[in-house]
Amino acid sequence: RRSLSRRRRVAEMVLGRSKGWLLCCGVTLCIISCSGIAQHTERPDIAAFESLEVVPAKKSIQDQFNELDSEVLAQSPAQAQQLSMEDWKEEGYEPYSDEMDAYVTYSGMPHPMDNDLFRHNRYEYWLQNYKRIPNEKPVPWSYDGPESDPDLWASLKKEYSQCDPDLTGATSSPIDIPTGRAIDKCYGPSFPLKSGAEWDNTDATMLESFDRSFILEAMHCTQPCKICVADCSESTTVKGTLEHKDVVLDRIVFHTPTEHKLDGEALDLEIQLLHCVKGESYHVLPCIPKFAISVMFRDGGASATNPQWVDDLVPTLKSVGKDPKELAKGLKFSTLSKELSPVLSEYYGYIGSQTSPPCYQGVQWMVAKTVLELNTNTIKAFNNLQGDNVRPAFPLGKRELTSFRKEADSHWTYSGPRGEQWWPTLLDYVSCGDKLDCEKLPNQGLRDICLNDQQVQSPVDLYTNECMPNVHYPGACVNPVGLRPVKWSLGTSNDDPVMAYLKDCDCMPCKNPNNHYTFAFSVKGNPTLTYYNTIYSLKEVTFHTPSEHSIDGVRKAMEIQFHMDKSGCVSCGNTGCCVPNNNGQEKLAYSILFEEGQSTPSWVAKLAAGAVGGITATPDDIAPDLYLREITVNLQPLMSMYYIYDGSISTPPCTSGVTWLVMKTILEITPDDLKIFKGMHIGDNARELQDWNGRTLSVAGTTQL
């Protein structure tokens, strides 16, 4: 009675699906083929066909039908239910036996339906020969009946075939959600999925009914004839996304305890908001769900406070019946949506099914990660009404489980809706914009800080003509300041290799075109760099393609920036910090530019090779033999000359107080290694060049290690 076995499918083809075979109906059934005649004096038995040879031409037709059935179920599992023709059914009758049932598809009709005449003849033959014996009175499905529980749903009615775990268990709902397997994804303006579930027209009146579960009906439908479009009231809708089409809320079903589980744990109550494709499936009541939202509740104890809409429902539970009625007067979905919408900002997503017969497949599920609380008496009231009305949970299997969260309000990108033009629209990022953006701040003190930040923004175009005595320059020139040694102190960084990661890669897969992906690494052991009697601790090293700074108007292929925070100063006895110093600047950034060439520094090549295997936002020692010492030794001969200017951090919030040191020597990187870094960044991760606004560019240097 469950899924057709391979032998039954072969018998199905032998018995009549192939047009080249002749069926002689009566006491004796003759099967005629090119190779001979097989004669049987009794009704066909499936075992009798084991020795029959199916000639290649007929076997090919058999395979075609097998493939057709598989495609129908795989592509649209719910479609078979929609093929059912009411006028082809006779209530109380079933095919004579399972062997004869091989004639009948999952839709309840015989195969094939190539044209009306052939379909008619096949159906008439089926009626005359097999649809003879009255069936016993149908058994309604239940959650706990000995002959009608979830394990037996598929055997109760042909329309319930998709409830068969052997047939659809790998794609069914509910599931036990293994939270550790969830793939982190985001939705929002910068991502392909622009929004989660956002309900429109939330004024739908909620009617209550009970049919093995407590149900709130949002779309009220009447269907005066057997085959027609249902007359339905306007209900709450959810705009289509990449995950689903425009859908309309049909009903909300309550389950005690929860049908879905979290890492093996069932909670106390679950509501399932079932949505159907807008304008479709209304010829079936209730309509076929294609999108479902699940919100779970736990028992919060006797003192827990319920949402108001739940308190409105509880007094009506004793009066609820099978016919939908407005028992909680004036209850509209808007009351529910106000409570539920904030909960849905983070959710698990997967493809499953309706959790009750007919178990329609292909349902996009959205399970809220936040669990709400109800008081103990409320949980008991629902459980007293409906008992344990749950279908056993299925394993996730090979299905993808996603963990969606809303894009953070502060999330910025280099391009797209939240690119550089968007940055100053956020109050925290007004320093990235112009004077008018500073006016958004609440007081003059903050506005003054903002205006000062805007005058010293980074990156900039570095000009190379150095100032000379008694020489007049039509434009700005670089001011030589003599020797300003920089000195590395490695701390305990030799104990651990550098740890690499991809910034902004916390929503997988990291292939979103609107991003601020930046390859970076950090170093343990608190290494420091001393510049101009001020000590700075190394926090992070970032890679940018192309370079953020340019030289005489030309941007280079890549730039590596060592970002540091002030942590102290060089002491000069009792006088405190030695002077002169750079104590007025809270941050230091040392930058190295690269252009395409024949070779790559060994430490950069190691990072490129390690990144080929993939990289995420989680720090990883992708180059296990790379330590900061190797990097500093490699750079030692090259750090003696560098440009100096006062600027800002080059990403939001664009705050000032940064001394930039840009090494004069340009290093090389091979095209292959450059391609690896550019591939991780998915586009340029370099801010537009900023105005100098009268600032001074200097050049200095020698290096001590």
XYZ file of C-alpha atoms in Angstrom, residues 204-635:
432
model
C -7.429 39.774 8.540
C -9.958 38.617 11.160
C -8.994 35.361 12.857
C -11.575 32.561 13.103
C -11.099 29.609 15.441
C -11.743 25.935 14.783
C -10.606 22.526 15.976
C -9.809 19.529 13.799
C -7.237 17.382 15.610
C -5.414 20.695 16.197
C -6.457 24.132 17.308
C -6.537 26.314 14.184
C -6.735 30.038 13.538
C -8.095 30.640 10.062
C -6.943 33.810 8.292
C -8.239 33.228 4.752
C -11.933 32.347 4.839
C -13.001 30.316 1.798
C -16.207 28.797 0.505
C -16.376 26.231 -2.281
C -19.916 25.645 -3.583
C -18.961 23.067 -6.211
C -16.569 20.149 -6.478
C -14.251 21.536 -9.143
C -14.112 25.320 -9.133
C -12.096 28.234 -7.849
C -12.789 28.809 -4.188
C -14.315 32.085 -3.066
C -11.826 33.374 -0.491
C -11.592 36.546 1.549
C -8.543 38.781 1.262
C -5.887 37.730 3.754
C -2.454 38.725 4.998
C 0.277 38.438 2.374
C 4.059 38.055 2.304
C 5.924 39.528 -0.637
C 7.909 37.097 -2.751
C 11.647 36.640 -2.222
C 14.326 34.412 -3.701
C 12.959 31.684 -1.423
C 9.283 31.829 -2.372
C 6.645 33.549 -4.527
C 4.067 36.010 -3.242
C 2.136 34.046 -0.638
C -0.996 34.530 1.428
C -1.538 33.395 5.029
C -4.164 30.650 5.121
C -4.151 29.262 8.664
C -2.203 28.952 11.903
C -1.996 25.469 13.426
C -1.095 24.854 17.101
C 0.896 21.797 18.223
C 1.627 20.536 21.741
C 4.454 19.787 22.235
C 6.505 21.190 19.345
C 6.832 19.186 16.156
C 10.222 20.683 15.306
C 13.068 19.988 17.689
C 16.270 21.892 18.418
C 19.265 19.573 18.784
C 16.987 16.756 19.891
C 14.922 18.811 22.339
C 11.186 19.290 21.888
C 9.676 22.377 23.480
C 6.152 22.858 24.820
C 4.107 24.502 22.043
C 4.551 25.406 18.385
C 2.473 27.497 16.037
C 2.804 26.949 12.295
C 1.696 29.755 9.989
C 0.899 28.098 6.664
C 0.995 30.268 3.544
C -0.162 29.363 0.039
C 0.926 30.854 -3.272
C -1.180 33.918 -3.878
C -3.881 33.237 -6.479
C -3.098 29.509 -6.748
C -4.385 26.289 -5.193
C -7.760 27.774 -4.240
C -9.528 24.836 -5.894
C -8.212 22.750 -2.980
C -9.428 23.446 0.554
C -7.505 24.093 2.617
C -5.060 25.427 0.042
C -1.691 23.796 -0.644
C 0.997 25.426 1.554
C 4.269 26.475 -0.043
C 5.697 28.647 2.740
C 5.501 27.965 6.474
C 6.675 29.911 9.506
C 7.225 28.172 12.825
C 7.437 29.876 16.210
C 8.103 27.788 19.304
C 7.233 28.424 22.939
C 8.556 27.007 26.185
C 6.875 26.773 29.575
C 8.025 29.863 31.433
C 6.423 28.874 34.722
C 3.272 29.973 36.450
C 4.285 33.639 36.551
C 5.282 34.006 32.885
C 3.452 36.728 30.955
C 1.660 35.667 27.783
C 1.372 37.752 24.624
C -2.001 39.516 24.629
C -3.330 37.551 21.647
C -2.729 34.280 23.489
C -4.632 35.559 26.515
C -7.486 36.467 24.167
C -7.624 32.897 22.831
C -7.399 30.850 26.030
C -10.947 31.592 27.318
C -12.412 30.465 23.977
C -10.805 27.004 23.894
C -13.772 25.377 25.650
C -16.144 26.634 22.965
C -14.148 25.897 19.829
C -15.607 23.412 17.320
C -15.041 22.119 13.814
C -16.751 25.062 12.109
C -14.602 28.237 12.059
C -16.059 30.965 14.269
C -14.937 34.328 15.574
C -14.814 33.421 19.250
C -12.145 35.910 20.336
C -14.099 38.930 19.164
C -12.093 41.492 17.240
C -8.908 39.423 17.105
C -7.014 40.383 13.965
C -3.724 39.144 12.635
C -2.194 42.572 13.206
C -2.177 41.798 16.946
C -0.185 38.619 16.312
C 2.189 40.156 13.777
C 3.293 42.885 16.200
C 4.443 40.186 18.631
C 5.842 37.748 16.059
C 7.622 39.990 13.534
C 10.574 40.880 15.837
C 11.069 37.188 16.590
C 11.543 36.369 12.913
C 14.644 38.517 12.366
C 16.747 35.357 12.817
C 15.552 31.968 11.655
C 16.482 28.538 10.365
C 15.456 27.701 6.817
C 15.041 24.392 4.994
C 12.810 22.671 2.414
C 10.274 20.215 3.810
C 6.586 19.361 3.730
C 3.239 19.958 5.347
C 3.287 18.055 8.652
C -0.217 16.564 8.332
C -2.021 14.712 5.535
C -1.851 15.008 2.582
C 1.775 15.903 3.487
C 2.290 18.192 0.495
C 5.965 18.440 -0.416
C 8.103 21.403 -1.439
C 7.317 23.692 1.519
C 9.845 26.410 2.354
C 10.147 26.401 6.150
C 11.225 29.348 8.277
C 11.739 28.348 11.937
C 12.304 31.282 14.310
C 15.508 30.949 16.335
C 14.061 32.927 19.242
C 11.914 30.825 21.580
C 9.091 32.664 23.380
C 7.523 31.880 26.749
C 3.980 31.052 27.848
C 2.790 30.441 31.366
C 2.177 26.912 32.584
C -1.622 27.113 32.657
C -1.747 28.244 29.038
C 0.373 25.305 27.879
C -1.918 22.945 29.803
C -5.060 24.510 28.327
C -3.924 23.852 24.748
C -2.662 20.376 25.587
C -5.931 19.472 27.316
C -7.772 20.433 24.139
C -5.667 18.619 21.555
C -3.343 16.249 23.401
C -0.001 15.421 21.792
C -0.709 16.339 18.164
C 2.725 15.922 16.649
C 4.155 14.027 13.721
C 7.494 12.391 14.613
C 10.481 14.464 13.531
C 12.556 13.418 10.517
C 16.325 13.799 10.214
C 17.628 16.694 8.158
C 19.514 14.228 5.982
C 21.274 15.750 2.988
C 19.126 18.872 2.944
C 20.725 22.284 3.412
C 19.956 24.021 6.699
C 20.484 27.769 6.729
C 20.706 30.181 9.638
C 19.477 33.551 8.407
C 19.927 36.850 10.184
C 19.068 40.391 9.226
C 21.827 42.592 7.859
C 23.097 44.797 10.685
C 22.098 48.449 10.520
C 25.791 49.351 10.698
C 26.885 46.995 7.906
C 28.696 48.881 5.130
C 30.104 47.824 1.774
C 32.375 49.244 -0.923
C 29.645 49.077 -3.577
C 25.908 48.525 -3.865
C 23.098 50.018 -1.760
C 25.418 50.436 1.236
C 28.502 51.585 -0.661
C 30.494 54.774 -0.016
C 27.592 57.072 -0.864
C 25.574 55.432 1.892
C 28.221 55.609 4.630
C 27.486 59.151 5.916
C 23.731 58.531 5.945
C 24.288 56.569 9.158
C 24.772 58.866 12.124
C 27.821 56.928 13.336
C 29.522 57.383 9.953
C 28.948 61.102 9.284
C 32.715 61.744 9.383
C 32.883 59.853 6.076
C 30.759 62.525 4.371
C 30.620 66.315 4.014
C 29.692 69.316 6.161
C 25.967 68.815 5.754
C 26.283 65.315 7.193
C 27.894 66.726 10.345
C 24.813 68.862 10.905
C 22.876 65.707 11.758
C 24.750 65.408 15.062
C 22.911 66.542 18.219
C 25.354 69.141 19.594
C 28.042 71.544 18.403
C 30.861 69.686 20.135
C 30.190 66.550 18.129
C 29.701 68.596 14.982
C 33.146 70.210 15.452
C 34.788 66.808 15.852
C 33.040 65.627 12.699
C 34.187 68.667 10.690
C 37.781 68.150 11.856
C 37.650 64.475 10.863
C 36.420 65.374 7.384
C 39.461 67.589 6.756
C 41.978 64.757 7.213
C 40.470 61.752 5.448
C 42.385 58.800 3.941
C 43.503 57.443 1.508
C 45.178 60.141 -0.592
C 47.253 60.517 -3.742
C 50.949 60.712 -2.790
C 53.026 63.115 -4.887
C 56.765 62.415 -5.140
C 58.457 65.735 -5.957
C 60.515 66.561 -2.871
C 60.953 70.144 -1.700
C 64.423 71.657 -2.241
C 65.940 74.915 -0.940
C 65.537 77.937 -3.187
C 63.327 75.972 -5.620
C 59.824 77.212 -6.335
C 57.172 74.555 -7.011
C 53.876 75.395 -8.683
C 52.190 72.745 -6.552
C 52.799 70.969 -3.255
C 56.075 69.187 -2.625
C 57.185 66.508 -0.201
C 58.835 67.834 2.952
C 62.001 65.932 4.016
C 62.165 65.490 7.800
C 65.406 63.541 8.095
C 65.852 60.289 9.970
C 62.897 58.931 11.925
C 63.747 55.389 12.862
C 61.056 52.795 13.438
C 61.729 49.817 15.645
C 59.890 46.508 15.914
C 59.562 44.611 19.199
C 58.273 41.100 18.505
C 57.043 40.332 22.027
C 56.073 36.646 22.222
C 54.867 36.506 18.611
C 57.392 33.760 17.836
C 55.186 31.359 19.803
C 52.317 31.411 17.300
C 51.996 31.689 13.509
C 49.951 34.487 11.986
C 46.190 33.853 11.908
C 44.428 34.753 8.642
C 40.741 35.459 7.999
C 38.388 37.222 5.587
C 36.685 40.276 7.065
C 32.908 40.560 6.496
C 32.760 36.855 5.646
C 30.229 35.895 8.304
C 27.352 35.271 5.871
C 28.056 32.257 3.687
C 28.897 31.738 0.940
C 31.233 34.723 0.774
C 30.427 35.485 -2.846
C 28.141 38.477 -2.366
C 29.051 41.266 -4.859
C 28.124 43.947 -2.289
C 30.670 43.528 0.494
C 33.719 44.791 2.296
C 35.574 41.477 2.085
C 39.179 42.096 3.082
C 41.861 39.447 3.525
C 43.596 40.064 6.843
C 45.746 38.455 9.495
C 46.467 39.069 13.155
C 49.478 38.230 15.319
C 49.440 37.003 18.892
C 52.083 37.949 21.447
C 51.565 41.747 21.457
C 54.241 42.849 18.968
C 54.839 46.615 18.887
C 56.401 49.219 16.649
C 58.054 52.348 18.014
C 57.767 55.463 15.876
C 58.924 58.898 16.926
C 59.197 57.904 20.626
C 55.625 56.585 20.655
C 54.851 52.867 20.968
C 52.062 51.275 18.941
C 50.684 47.697 19.303
C 49.991 45.731 16.126
C 46.284 44.854 15.879
C 45.656 43.748 12.320
C 47.170 43.563 8.837
C 44.811 44.100 5.880
C 45.156 43.541 2.120
C 43.529 45.829 -0.459
C 43.138 45.325 -4.218
C 43.815 47.715 -5.832
C 45.891 49.888 -3.516
C 44.028 52.521 -1.558
C 46.828 55.086 -1.814
C 48.066 56.140 -5.232
C 51.453 57.448 -6.374
C 51.351 60.506 -8.645
C 47.779 59.706 -9.622
C 48.299 55.983 -10.276
C 46.893 53.280 -8.007
C 49.013 50.152 -7.649
C 47.858 46.520 -7.847
C 47.743 45.858 -4.087
C 48.368 47.461 -0.698
C 49.104 45.841 2.656
C 48.379 47.923 5.763
C 49.709 47.239 9.281
C 47.175 48.800 11.696
C 48.330 49.718 15.224
C 46.930 51.397 18.345
C 48.955 53.589 20.710
C 50.002 51.647 23.803
C 52.744 53.781 25.377
C 55.809 55.919 24.821
C 59.567 55.804 25.174
C 60.455 56.986 28.686
C 63.161 59.560 29.311
C 63.802 59.156 33.023
C 61.829 61.275 35.439
C 60.692 63.615 32.695
C 58.193 61.070 31.371
C 57.827 60.473 27.648
C 60.720 61.453 25.450
C 60.213 64.374 23.139
C 59.583 64.896 20.320
C 56.958 62.185 20.019
C 53.811 61.211 18.184
C 51.634 60.923 21.279
C 48.948 63.126 19.792
C 47.987 60.414 17.293
C 46.111 57.428 18.702
C 46.713 55.182 15.713
C 49.526 54.306 13.329
C 49.220 52.617 9.931
C 52.253 51.359 8.019
C 51.455 50.729 4.352
C 53.283 48.788 1.600
C 52.323 49.066 -2.081
C 52.687 46.308 -4.703
C 52.697 46.244 -8.484
C 52.553 43.239 -10.792
C 55.968 41.693 -11.438
C 58.025 38.540 -11.723
C 58.156 37.519 -8.067
C 56.316 37.705 -4.747
C 57.887 38.136 -1.286
C 57.999 34.736 0.404
C 55.706 35.719 3.269
C 53.053 37.050 0.893
C 53.348 33.940 -1.294
C 52.776 31.695 1.727
C 49.572 33.528 2.573
C 48.349 33.343 -1.021
C 49.022 29.598 -1.165
C 47.257 29.018 2.139
C 44.214 30.990 1.042
C 43.660 28.797 -2.023
C 41.998 26.151 0.153
C 39.330 28.593 1.278
C 39.087 31.097 4.075
C 36.303 32.356 6.353
C 35.807 34.967 9.056
C 37.309 32.594 11.627
C 41.081 33.175 12.141
C 43.089 30.213 10.884
C 46.804 29.400 10.571
C 46.619 28.874 6.800
C 50.421 29.279 6.651
C 51.496 27.312 9.731
C 55.184 28.124 9.279
C 54.717 31.884 8.858
C 55.647 34.034 11.868
C 55.923 37.794 12.248
C 59.718 37.521 12.526
C 59.964 36.346 8.917
C 57.868 39.297 7.784
C 59.858 41.934 9.680
C 63.215 40.486 8.571
C 61.981 40.478 4.976
C 60.948 44.139 5.232
